[in-house]
Coordinates of C-alpha atoms and ligand atoms in Angstrom, one line a residue:
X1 CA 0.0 0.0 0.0
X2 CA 2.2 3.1 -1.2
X3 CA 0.9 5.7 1.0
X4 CA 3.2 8.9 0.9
X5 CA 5.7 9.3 4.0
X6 CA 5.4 13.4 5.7
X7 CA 4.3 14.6 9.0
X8 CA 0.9 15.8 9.8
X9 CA 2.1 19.3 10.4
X10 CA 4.5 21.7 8.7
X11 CA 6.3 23.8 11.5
X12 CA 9.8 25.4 11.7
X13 CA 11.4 23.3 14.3
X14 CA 13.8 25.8 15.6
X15 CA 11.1 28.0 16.5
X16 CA 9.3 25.2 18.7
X17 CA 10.5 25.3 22.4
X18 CA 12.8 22.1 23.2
X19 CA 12.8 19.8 25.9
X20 CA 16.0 17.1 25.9
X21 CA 16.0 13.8 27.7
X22 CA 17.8 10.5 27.7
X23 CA 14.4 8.5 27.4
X24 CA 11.2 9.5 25.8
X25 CA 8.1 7.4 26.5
X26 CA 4.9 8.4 24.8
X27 CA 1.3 7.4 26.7
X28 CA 0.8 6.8 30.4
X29 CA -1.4 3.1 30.2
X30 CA 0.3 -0.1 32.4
X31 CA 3.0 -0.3 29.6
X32 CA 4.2 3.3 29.6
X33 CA 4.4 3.8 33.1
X34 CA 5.9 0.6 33.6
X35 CA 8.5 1.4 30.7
X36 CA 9.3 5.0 33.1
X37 CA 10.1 3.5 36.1
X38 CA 12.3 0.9 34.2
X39 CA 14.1 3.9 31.9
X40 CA 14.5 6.3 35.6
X41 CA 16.6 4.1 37.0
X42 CA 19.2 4.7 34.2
X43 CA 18.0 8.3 33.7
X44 CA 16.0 11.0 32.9
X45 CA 12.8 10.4 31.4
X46 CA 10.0 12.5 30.4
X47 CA 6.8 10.8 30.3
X48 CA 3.9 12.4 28.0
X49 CA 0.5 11.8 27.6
X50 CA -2.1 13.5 25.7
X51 CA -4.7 13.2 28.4
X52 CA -4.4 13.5 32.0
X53 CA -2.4 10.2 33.2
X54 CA -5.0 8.2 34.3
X55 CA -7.1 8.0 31.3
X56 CA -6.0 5.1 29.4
X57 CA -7.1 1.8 28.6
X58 CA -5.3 0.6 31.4
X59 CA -7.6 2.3 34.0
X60 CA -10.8 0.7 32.5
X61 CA -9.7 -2.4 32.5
X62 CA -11.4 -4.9 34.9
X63 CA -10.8 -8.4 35.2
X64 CA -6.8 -8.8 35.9
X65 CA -3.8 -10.2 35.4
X66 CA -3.1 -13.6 34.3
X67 CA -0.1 -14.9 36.0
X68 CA 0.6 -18.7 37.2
X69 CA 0.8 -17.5 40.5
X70 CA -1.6 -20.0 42.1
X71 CA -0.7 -23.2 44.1
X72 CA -2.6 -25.6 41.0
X73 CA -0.8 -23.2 38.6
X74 CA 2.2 -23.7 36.1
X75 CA 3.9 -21.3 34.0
X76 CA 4.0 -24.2 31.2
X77 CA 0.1 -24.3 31.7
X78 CA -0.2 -20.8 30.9
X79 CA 1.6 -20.9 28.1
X80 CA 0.0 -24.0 27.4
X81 CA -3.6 -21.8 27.2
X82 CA -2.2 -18.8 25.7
X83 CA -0.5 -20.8 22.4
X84 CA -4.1 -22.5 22.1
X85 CA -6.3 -19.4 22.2
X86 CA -4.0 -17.6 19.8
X87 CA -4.8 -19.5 17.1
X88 CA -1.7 -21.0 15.7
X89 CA 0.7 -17.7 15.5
X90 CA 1.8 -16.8 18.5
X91 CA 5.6 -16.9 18.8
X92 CA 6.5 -19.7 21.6
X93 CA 9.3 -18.0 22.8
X94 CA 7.7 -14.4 23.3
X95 CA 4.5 -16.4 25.3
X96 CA 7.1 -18.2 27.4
X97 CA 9.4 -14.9 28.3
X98 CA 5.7 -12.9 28.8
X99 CA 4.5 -16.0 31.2
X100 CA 7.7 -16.1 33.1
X101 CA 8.7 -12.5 33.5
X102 CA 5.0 -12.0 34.3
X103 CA 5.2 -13.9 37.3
X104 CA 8.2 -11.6 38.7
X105 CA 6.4 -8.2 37.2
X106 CA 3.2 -9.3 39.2
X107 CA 5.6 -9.5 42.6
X108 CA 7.1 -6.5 42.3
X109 CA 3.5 -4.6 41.9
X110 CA 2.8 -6.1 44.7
X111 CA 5.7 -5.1 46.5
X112 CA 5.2 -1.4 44.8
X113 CA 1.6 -1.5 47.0
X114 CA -0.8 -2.6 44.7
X115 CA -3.5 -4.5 46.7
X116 CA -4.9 -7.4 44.8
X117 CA -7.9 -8.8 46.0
X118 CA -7.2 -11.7 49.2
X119 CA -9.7 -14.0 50.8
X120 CA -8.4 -15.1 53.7
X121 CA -5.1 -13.4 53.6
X122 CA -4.2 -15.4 50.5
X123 CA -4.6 -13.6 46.9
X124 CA -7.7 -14.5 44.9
X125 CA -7.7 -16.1 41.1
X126 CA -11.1 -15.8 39.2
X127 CA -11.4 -17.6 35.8
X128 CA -11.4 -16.1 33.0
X129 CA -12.7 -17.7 29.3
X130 CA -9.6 -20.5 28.0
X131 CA -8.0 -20.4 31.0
X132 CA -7.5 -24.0 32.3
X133 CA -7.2 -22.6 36.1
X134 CA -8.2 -19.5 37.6
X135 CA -5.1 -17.4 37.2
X136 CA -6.6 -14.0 37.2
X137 CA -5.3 -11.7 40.0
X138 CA -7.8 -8.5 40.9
X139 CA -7.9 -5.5 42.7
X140 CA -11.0 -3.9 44.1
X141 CA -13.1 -6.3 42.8
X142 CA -13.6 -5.3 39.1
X143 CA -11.3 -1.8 39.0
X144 CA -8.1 -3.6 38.7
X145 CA -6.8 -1.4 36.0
X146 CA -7.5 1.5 38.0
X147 CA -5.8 0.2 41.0
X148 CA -2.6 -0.7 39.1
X149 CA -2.8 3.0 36.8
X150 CA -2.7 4.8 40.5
X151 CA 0.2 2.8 42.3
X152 CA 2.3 2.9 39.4
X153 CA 1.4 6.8 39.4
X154 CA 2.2 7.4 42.2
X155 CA 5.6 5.9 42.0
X156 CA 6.2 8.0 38.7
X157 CA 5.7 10.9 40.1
X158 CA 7.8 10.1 43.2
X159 CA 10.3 9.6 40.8
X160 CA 13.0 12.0 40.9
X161 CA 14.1 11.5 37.5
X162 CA 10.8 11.3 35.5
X163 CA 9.2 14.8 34.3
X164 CA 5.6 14.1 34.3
X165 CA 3.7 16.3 30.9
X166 CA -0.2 15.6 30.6
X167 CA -2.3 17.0 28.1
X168 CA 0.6 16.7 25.1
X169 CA -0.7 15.2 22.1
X170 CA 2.5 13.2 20.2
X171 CA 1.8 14.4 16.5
X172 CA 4.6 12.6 14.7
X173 CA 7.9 11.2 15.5
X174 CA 11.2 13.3 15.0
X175 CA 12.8 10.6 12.8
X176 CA 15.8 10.9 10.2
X177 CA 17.4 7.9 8.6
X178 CA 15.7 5.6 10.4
X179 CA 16.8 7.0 13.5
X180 CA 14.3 7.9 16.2
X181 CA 14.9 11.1 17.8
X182 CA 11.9 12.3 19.7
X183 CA 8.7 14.0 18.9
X184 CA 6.6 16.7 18.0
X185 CA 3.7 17.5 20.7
X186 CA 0.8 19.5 20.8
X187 CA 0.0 21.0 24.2
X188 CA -3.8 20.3 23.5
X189 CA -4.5 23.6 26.9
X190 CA -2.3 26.2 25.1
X191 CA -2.3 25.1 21.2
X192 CA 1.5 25.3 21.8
X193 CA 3.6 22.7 19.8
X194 CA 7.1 21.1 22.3
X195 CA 9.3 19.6 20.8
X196 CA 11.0 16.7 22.9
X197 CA 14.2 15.3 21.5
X198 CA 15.5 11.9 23.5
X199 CA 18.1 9.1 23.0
X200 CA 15.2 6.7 23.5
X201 CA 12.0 6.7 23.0
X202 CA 9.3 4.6 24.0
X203 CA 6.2 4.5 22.1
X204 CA 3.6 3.3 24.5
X205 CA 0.1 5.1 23.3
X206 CA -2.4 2.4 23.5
X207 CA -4.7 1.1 21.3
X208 CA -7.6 1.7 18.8
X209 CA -10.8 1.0 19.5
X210 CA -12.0 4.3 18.6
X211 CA -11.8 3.1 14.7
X212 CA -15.1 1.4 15.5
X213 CA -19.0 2.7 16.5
X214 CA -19.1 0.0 19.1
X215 CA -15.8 -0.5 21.6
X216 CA -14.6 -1.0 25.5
X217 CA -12.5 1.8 24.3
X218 CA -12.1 5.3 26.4
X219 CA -12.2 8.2 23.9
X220 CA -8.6 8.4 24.1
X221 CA -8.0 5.0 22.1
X222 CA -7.6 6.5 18.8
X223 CA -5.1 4.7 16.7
X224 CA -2.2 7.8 17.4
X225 CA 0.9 5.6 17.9
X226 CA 0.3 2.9 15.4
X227 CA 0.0 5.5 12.6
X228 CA 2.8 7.8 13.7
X229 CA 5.5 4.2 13.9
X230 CA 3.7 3.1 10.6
X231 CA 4.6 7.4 9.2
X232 CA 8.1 7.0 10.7
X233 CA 8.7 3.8 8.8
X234 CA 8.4 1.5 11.2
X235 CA 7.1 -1.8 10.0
X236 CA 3.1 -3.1 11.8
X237 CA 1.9 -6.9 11.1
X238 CA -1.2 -8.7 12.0
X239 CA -3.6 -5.9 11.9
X240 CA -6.5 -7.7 11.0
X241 CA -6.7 -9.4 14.4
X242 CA -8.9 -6.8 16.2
X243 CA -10.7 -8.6 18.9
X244 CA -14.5 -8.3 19.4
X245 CA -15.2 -8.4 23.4
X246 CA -18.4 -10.6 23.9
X247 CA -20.2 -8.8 26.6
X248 CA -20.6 -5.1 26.5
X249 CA -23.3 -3.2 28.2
X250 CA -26.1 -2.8 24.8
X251 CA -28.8 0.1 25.9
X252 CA -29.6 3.0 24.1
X253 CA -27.8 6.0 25.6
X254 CA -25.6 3.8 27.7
X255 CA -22.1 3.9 27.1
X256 CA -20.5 0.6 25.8
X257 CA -20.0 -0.5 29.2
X258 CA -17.6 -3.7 29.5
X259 CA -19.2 -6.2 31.6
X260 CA -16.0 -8.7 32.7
X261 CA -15.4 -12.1 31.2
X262 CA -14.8 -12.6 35.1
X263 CA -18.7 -12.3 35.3
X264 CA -18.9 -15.3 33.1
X265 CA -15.9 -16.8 35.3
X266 CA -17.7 -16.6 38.4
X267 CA -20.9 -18.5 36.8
X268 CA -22.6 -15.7 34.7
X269 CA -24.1 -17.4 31.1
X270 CA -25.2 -16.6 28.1
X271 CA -29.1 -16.8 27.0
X272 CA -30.9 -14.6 24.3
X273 CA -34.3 -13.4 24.8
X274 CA -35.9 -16.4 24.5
X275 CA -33.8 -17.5 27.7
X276 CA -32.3 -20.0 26.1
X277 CA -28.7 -21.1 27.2
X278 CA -27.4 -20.9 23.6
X279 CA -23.6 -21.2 23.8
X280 CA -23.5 -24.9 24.5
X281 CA -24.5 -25.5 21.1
X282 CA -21.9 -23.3 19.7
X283 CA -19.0 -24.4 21.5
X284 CA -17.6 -27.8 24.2
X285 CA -16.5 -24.8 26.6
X286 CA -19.9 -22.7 26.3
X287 CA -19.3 -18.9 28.2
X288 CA -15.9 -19.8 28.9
X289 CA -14.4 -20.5 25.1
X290 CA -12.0 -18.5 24.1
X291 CA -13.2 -14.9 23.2
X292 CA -13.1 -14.8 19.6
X293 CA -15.5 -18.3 19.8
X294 CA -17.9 -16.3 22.4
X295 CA -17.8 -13.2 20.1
X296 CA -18.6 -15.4 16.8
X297 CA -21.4 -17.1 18.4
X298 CA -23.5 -14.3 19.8
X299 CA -23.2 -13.0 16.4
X300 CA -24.2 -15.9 15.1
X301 CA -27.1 -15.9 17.5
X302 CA -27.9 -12.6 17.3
X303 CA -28.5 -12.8 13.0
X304 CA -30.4 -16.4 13.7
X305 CA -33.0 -14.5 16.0
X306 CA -32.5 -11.1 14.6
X307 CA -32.2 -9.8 18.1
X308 CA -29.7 -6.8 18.7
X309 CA -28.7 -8.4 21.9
X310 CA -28.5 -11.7 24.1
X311 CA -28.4 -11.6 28.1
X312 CA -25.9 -12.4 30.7
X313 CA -28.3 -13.7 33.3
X314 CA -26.1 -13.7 36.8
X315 CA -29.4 -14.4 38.5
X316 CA -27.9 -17.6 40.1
X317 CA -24.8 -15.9 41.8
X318 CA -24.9 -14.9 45.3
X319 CA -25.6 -11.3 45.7
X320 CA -22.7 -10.7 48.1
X321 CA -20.1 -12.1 45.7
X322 CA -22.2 -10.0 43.1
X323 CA -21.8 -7.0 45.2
X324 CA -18.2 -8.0 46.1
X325 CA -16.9 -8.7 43.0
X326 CA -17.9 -6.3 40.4
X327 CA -19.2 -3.5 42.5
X328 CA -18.2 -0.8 39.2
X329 CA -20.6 -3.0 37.1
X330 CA -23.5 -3.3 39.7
X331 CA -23.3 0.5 40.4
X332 CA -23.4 1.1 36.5
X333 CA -25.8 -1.3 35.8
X334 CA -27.9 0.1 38.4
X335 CA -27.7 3.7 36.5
X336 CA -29.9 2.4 33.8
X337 CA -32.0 0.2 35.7
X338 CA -30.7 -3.3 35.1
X339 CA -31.0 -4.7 38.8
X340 CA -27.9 -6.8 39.6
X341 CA -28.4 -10.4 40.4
X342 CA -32.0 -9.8 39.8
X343 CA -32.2 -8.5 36.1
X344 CA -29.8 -9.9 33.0
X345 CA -27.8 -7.3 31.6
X346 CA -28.4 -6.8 28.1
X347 CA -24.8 -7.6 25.8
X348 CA -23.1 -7.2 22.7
X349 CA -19.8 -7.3 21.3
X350 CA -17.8 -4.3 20.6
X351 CA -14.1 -3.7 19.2
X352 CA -11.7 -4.0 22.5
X353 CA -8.5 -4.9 21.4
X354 CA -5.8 -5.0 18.9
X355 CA -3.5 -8.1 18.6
X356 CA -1.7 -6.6 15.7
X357 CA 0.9 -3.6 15.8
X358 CA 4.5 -2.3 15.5
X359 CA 6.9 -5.1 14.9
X360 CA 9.2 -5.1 18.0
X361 CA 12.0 -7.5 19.1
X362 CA 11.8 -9.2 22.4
X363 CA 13.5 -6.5 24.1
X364 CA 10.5 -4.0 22.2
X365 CA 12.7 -2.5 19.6
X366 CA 11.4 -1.5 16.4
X367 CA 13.4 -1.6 13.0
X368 CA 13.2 2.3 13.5
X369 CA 16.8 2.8 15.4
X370 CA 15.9 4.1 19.2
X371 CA 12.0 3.7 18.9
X372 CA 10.3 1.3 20.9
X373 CA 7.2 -0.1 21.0
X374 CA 5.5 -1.7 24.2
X375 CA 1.5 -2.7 25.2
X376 CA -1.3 -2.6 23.1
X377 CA 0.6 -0.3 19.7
X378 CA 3.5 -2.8 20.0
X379 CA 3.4 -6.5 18.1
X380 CA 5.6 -9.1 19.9
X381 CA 4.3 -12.1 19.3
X382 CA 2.5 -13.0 22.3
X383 CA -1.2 -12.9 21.6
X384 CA -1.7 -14.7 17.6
X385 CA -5.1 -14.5 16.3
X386 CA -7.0 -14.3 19.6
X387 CA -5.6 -13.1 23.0
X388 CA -6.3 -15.0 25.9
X389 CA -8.1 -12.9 28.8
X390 CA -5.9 -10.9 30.9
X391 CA -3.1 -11.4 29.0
X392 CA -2.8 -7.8 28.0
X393 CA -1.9 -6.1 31.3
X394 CA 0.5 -8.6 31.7
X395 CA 2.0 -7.8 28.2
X396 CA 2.3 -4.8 28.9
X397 CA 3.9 -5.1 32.7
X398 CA 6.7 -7.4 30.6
X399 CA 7.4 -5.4 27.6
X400 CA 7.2 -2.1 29.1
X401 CA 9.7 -2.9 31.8
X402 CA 12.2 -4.2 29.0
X403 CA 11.6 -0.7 26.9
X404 CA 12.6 0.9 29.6
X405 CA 15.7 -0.7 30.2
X406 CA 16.8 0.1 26.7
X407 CA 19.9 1.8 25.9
X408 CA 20.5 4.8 23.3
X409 CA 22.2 3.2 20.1
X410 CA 25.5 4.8 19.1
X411 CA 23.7 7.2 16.6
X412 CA 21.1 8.4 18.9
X413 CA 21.2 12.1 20.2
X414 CA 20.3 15.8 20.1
X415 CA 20.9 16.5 16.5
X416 CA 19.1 17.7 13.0
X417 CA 16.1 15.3 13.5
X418 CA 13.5 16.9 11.1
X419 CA 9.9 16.8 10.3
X420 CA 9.9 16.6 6.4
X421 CA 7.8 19.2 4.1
X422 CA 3.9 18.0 3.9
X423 CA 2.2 18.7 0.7
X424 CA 0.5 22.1 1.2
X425 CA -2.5 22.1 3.0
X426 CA -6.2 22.1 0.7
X427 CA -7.7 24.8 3.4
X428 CA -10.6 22.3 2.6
X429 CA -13.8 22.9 5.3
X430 CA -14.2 19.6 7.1
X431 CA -16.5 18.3 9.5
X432 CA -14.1 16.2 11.5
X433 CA -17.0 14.9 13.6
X434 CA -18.8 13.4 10.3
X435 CA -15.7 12.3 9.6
X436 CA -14.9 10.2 12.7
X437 CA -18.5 9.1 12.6
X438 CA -18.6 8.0 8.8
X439 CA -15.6 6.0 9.5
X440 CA -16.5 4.2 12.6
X441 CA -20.0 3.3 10.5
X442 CA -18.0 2.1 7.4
X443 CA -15.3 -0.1 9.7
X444 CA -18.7 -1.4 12.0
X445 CA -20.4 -2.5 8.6
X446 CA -17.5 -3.9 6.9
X447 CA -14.5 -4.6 9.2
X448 CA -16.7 -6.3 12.5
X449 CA -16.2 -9.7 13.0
X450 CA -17.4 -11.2 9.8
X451 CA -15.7 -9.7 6.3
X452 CA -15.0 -10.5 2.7
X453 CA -13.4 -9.1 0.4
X454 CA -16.4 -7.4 -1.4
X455 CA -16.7 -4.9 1.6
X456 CA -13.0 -4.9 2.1
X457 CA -12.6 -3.5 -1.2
X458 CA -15.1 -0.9 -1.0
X459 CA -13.6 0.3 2.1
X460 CA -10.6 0.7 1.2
X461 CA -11.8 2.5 -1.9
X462 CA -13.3 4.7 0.6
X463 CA -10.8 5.0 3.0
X464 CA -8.5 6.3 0.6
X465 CA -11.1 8.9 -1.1
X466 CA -11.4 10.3 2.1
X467 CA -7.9 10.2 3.2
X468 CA -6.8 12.3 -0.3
X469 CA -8.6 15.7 1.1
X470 CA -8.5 14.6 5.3
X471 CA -4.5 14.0 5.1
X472 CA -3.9 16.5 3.5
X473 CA -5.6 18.8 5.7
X474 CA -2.7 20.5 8.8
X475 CA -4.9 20.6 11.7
X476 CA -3.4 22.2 14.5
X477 CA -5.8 20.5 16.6
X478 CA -6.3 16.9 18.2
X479 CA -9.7 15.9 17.1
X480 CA -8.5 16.9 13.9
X481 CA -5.1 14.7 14.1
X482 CA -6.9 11.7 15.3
X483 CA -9.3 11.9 12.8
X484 CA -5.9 11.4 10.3
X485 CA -4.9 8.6 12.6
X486 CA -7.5 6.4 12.7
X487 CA -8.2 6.7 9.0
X488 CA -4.3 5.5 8.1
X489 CA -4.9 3.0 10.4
X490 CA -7.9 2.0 9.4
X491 CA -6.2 1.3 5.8
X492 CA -4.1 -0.6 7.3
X493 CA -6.0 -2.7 8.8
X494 CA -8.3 -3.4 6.1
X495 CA -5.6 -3.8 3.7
X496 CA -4.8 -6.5 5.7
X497 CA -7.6 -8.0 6.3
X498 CA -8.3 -8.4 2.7
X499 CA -4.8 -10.0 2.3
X500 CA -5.3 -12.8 4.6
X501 CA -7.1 -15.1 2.2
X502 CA -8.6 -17.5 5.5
X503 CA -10.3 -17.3 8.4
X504 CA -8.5 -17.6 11.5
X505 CA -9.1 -16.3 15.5
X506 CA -10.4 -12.8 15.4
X507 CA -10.5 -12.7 11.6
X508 CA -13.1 -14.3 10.1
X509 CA -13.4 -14.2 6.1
X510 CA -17.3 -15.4 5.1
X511 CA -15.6 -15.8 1.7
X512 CA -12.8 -17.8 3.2
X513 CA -14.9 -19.9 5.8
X514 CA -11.5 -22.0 6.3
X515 CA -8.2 -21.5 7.9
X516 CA -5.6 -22.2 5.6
X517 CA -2.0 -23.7 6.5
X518 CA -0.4 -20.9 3.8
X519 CA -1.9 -18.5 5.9
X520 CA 0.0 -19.8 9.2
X521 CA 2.1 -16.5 8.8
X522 CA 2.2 -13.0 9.9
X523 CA 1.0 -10.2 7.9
X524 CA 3.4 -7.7 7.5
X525 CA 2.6 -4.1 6.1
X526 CA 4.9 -0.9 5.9
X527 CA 5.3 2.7 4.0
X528 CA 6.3 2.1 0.0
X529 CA 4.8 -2.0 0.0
X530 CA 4.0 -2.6 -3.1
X531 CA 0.3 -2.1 -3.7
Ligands
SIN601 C1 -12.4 -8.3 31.0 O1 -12.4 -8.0 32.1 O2 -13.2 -9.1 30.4 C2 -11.3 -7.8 30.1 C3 -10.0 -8.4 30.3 C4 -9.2 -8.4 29.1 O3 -9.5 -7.7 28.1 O4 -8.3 -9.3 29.0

């Protein structure tokens, strides 16, 4: 897919205020705070995010951590369930160094003060869906994410050594050579652009549900880092492996709530309005398949009934462990009057997570010298064509911590890193809301869980008709630069999509019902492939 390499804006660097630091990382979620601590201990850092630091995927997440931290638990079984819920392409040794060096990261959070959920003194393991033992650590109940976001906070900005900037939106990577040098920010309060120029830096932004009109995704998950790597020439694979998550709050005006697999875990199950247990005759494992399976079916369901949405009846827990438990989805829940045990809580699957990204090695460094990668942006190997639950905190924890420790190559430093010329802006009048909104239609309709290459086309066709005036366009403003994010990454993901000739995981092809053994490969896509 030739798509033309240049920068979103065209600004005179010398003229943009400078900040200089040994290590760089870009987005404040488990991965980029976990990648700070790591990089302070050898130096300065300066840690930016475009929101305040607590918004992030990271803080919504709910159900935990997988680790084989349990007295029934192994590491092998872990990596056992991981390599079997990804579908065939999950890189062993990336699954075994995330299941071992998991184990230790989960340790020192808890030595850090993060206060996982104990009964009896001794920490509690829910189940999640392919998991072959509860292995899922929690914190306050079904706020785990938060928990984790605020003591690794807190120990950021205890941190001597880490600079702290919210509210700076990364607009493109400083990049010459293929040699990282920093970036370009927006201060999103002041419309001021900073420039930060570091020996290392980390790109930790999060993911992308925002592509889509239904996701788990906070507003801030807008595709940013995956198309600035992809713009500074670094190389992305697998992006056709977004992963629908089965059970998200469905009521109109209600946001798109994620209601925990760990609901399911604890005995919550499937019926559609009928009341019918239907996921039995989908799938051995019923509720607790792996999540793509779960995902398929209810779709499935859902066009066989022509329903909009099945149930998760939790009618049969006990209300303490209800109450206990998931106290942030009985309290939401409650807001639109969906009575917890009592009432089933109406569900549908929306986009939550992207397997897919920047290629990094196992120490999370791209093929763009002194840029790394780490959490949801980064590929490594260790999720295939389906993650298994709770495996992306953990990712994250792992990969961050080895960003971190990364040293600057011998050609990294402060020198001429430049933005390159963009094509002169079209001073075009564009509605970036109708934008945003067309696009999260098109990729709903024809990028969800079922494709072929009929719609694939037409999107892309699309996709790039809109991208020839929206690219184009220097914004000066974020809505306006995600907007230009989340369409290049939307190409990308549909170009591959239509590449992958099979069905496989999180990818489904209703023109290519099968998976095929040619396709037991990654998916690579970079600037200048050839169309
Ligand atoms: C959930 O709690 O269901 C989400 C956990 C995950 O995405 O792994």
């Amino acid at each position: 897919m030739p798509m033309q390499e240049r920068f979103l804006v065209d600004v005179n660097l010398s003229t943009v205020p400078l900040f200089k630091t040994r290590c760089l990382v870009i987005g404040s979620g488990i991965a980029g705070l976990s990648a700070a601590l790591a990089a302070a201990a050898r130096g300065q850092v300066i840690l930016a995010a475009k929101s305040d630091f607590m918004e992030s995927n990271t803080a919504y997440a709910q159900g935990g951590v997988a680790a084989a931290l349990g007295d029934d638990d192994e590491v092998d079984l872990h990596i056992e369930d991981t390599l079997k819920a990804g579908g065939g392409l999950c890189d062993p040794a990336a699954v075994r160094l995330l299941a071992v060096e998991g184990r230790k990261r989960c340790l020192e959070l808890i030595d850090l003060g993060v206060e996982f959920d104990r009964v009896d003194g001794k920490i509690s393991f829910t189940r999640e869906g392919a998991h072959s033992r509860r292995r899922v650590i929690h914190a306050d109940g079904d706020a785990t994410g938060r928990a984790i976001s605020r003591t690794l906070l807190q120990a950021v900005r205890n941190h001597p050594n880490i600079l702290g900037l919210e509210n700076q939106f990364a607009i493109d990577l400083l990049h010459e050579n293929g040699n990282c040098r920093g970036a370009l920010f927006l201060d999103t309060r002041y419309g001021r652009y900073t420039r930060v120029e570091a020996g290392v830096t980390v790109m930790a932004s999060g993911g992308l549900g925002q592509i889509f009109r239904e996701t788990t995704n906070p507003a801030v998950a807008t595709a940013d880092g995956y198309a600035m790597c992809f713009r500074a020439g670094a190389e992305l694979c697998d992006m056709e492996f977004i992963q629908f998550h089965p059970t998200t709050l469905y009521l109109a005006g209600a946001p798109r709530f994620l209601i925990s697999e760990a609901v399911r875990g604890e005995g919550g199950f499937l019926i559609n309005r009928a009341g019918e247990r239907f996921m039995k005759r989908y799938s051995e494992a019923a509720e607790l398949s792996p999540r793509d399976v779960v995902s398929q079916s209810i779709f499935k369901e859902l066009a066989a009934t022509g329903d909009t949405c099945v149930y998760l009846d939790v009618s049969r827990l006990d209300p303490e462990l209800v109450a206990r438990r998931f106290p942030t989805i009985l309290s939401v829940c409650a807001d639109y009057g969906v009575n917890l045990p009592r009432d089933p809580i109406p569900v549908r699957p929306a986009a939550h997570y992207m397997m897919g990204g920047v290629v990094t090695d196992m120490n999370a460094a791209t093929r763009v010298r002194n840029l790394y990668a780490a959490g949801e942006v980064a590929f490594t190997g260790v999720h295939g064509a389906n993650r298994l639950a709770s495996n992306s905190l953990l990712e994250g924890l792992v990969f961050g911590h080895r960003a971190g420790k990364a040293e600057p190559g011998a050609d990294a430093g402060f020198g001429p890193a430049a933005l390159r010329k963009r094509l002169p802006a079209h001073g075009t009048r564009l509605d970036i809301d109708d934008i945003t909104r067309s696009l999260k239609s098109l990729t709903w309709r024809n990028l969800g869980a079922y494709r072929n290459a009929a719609a694939l086309s037409e999107t892309i066709e699309k996709l790039k008709a809109w991208s020839s005036y929206v690219l184009a366009e220097e914004f000066h403003m974020r809505p306006g630069f995600e907007a230009q994010n989340m369409l290049t990454t939307a190409r990308l993901m549909v170009e591959s999509a239509l590449r992958r000739n099979e069905s496989r995981g999180a990818h489904q092809r209703t023109d290519f019902p099968e998976t095929s053994a040619a396709w037991a490969r990654h998916n690579l896509i970079s600037l200048n492939d050839p169309e």
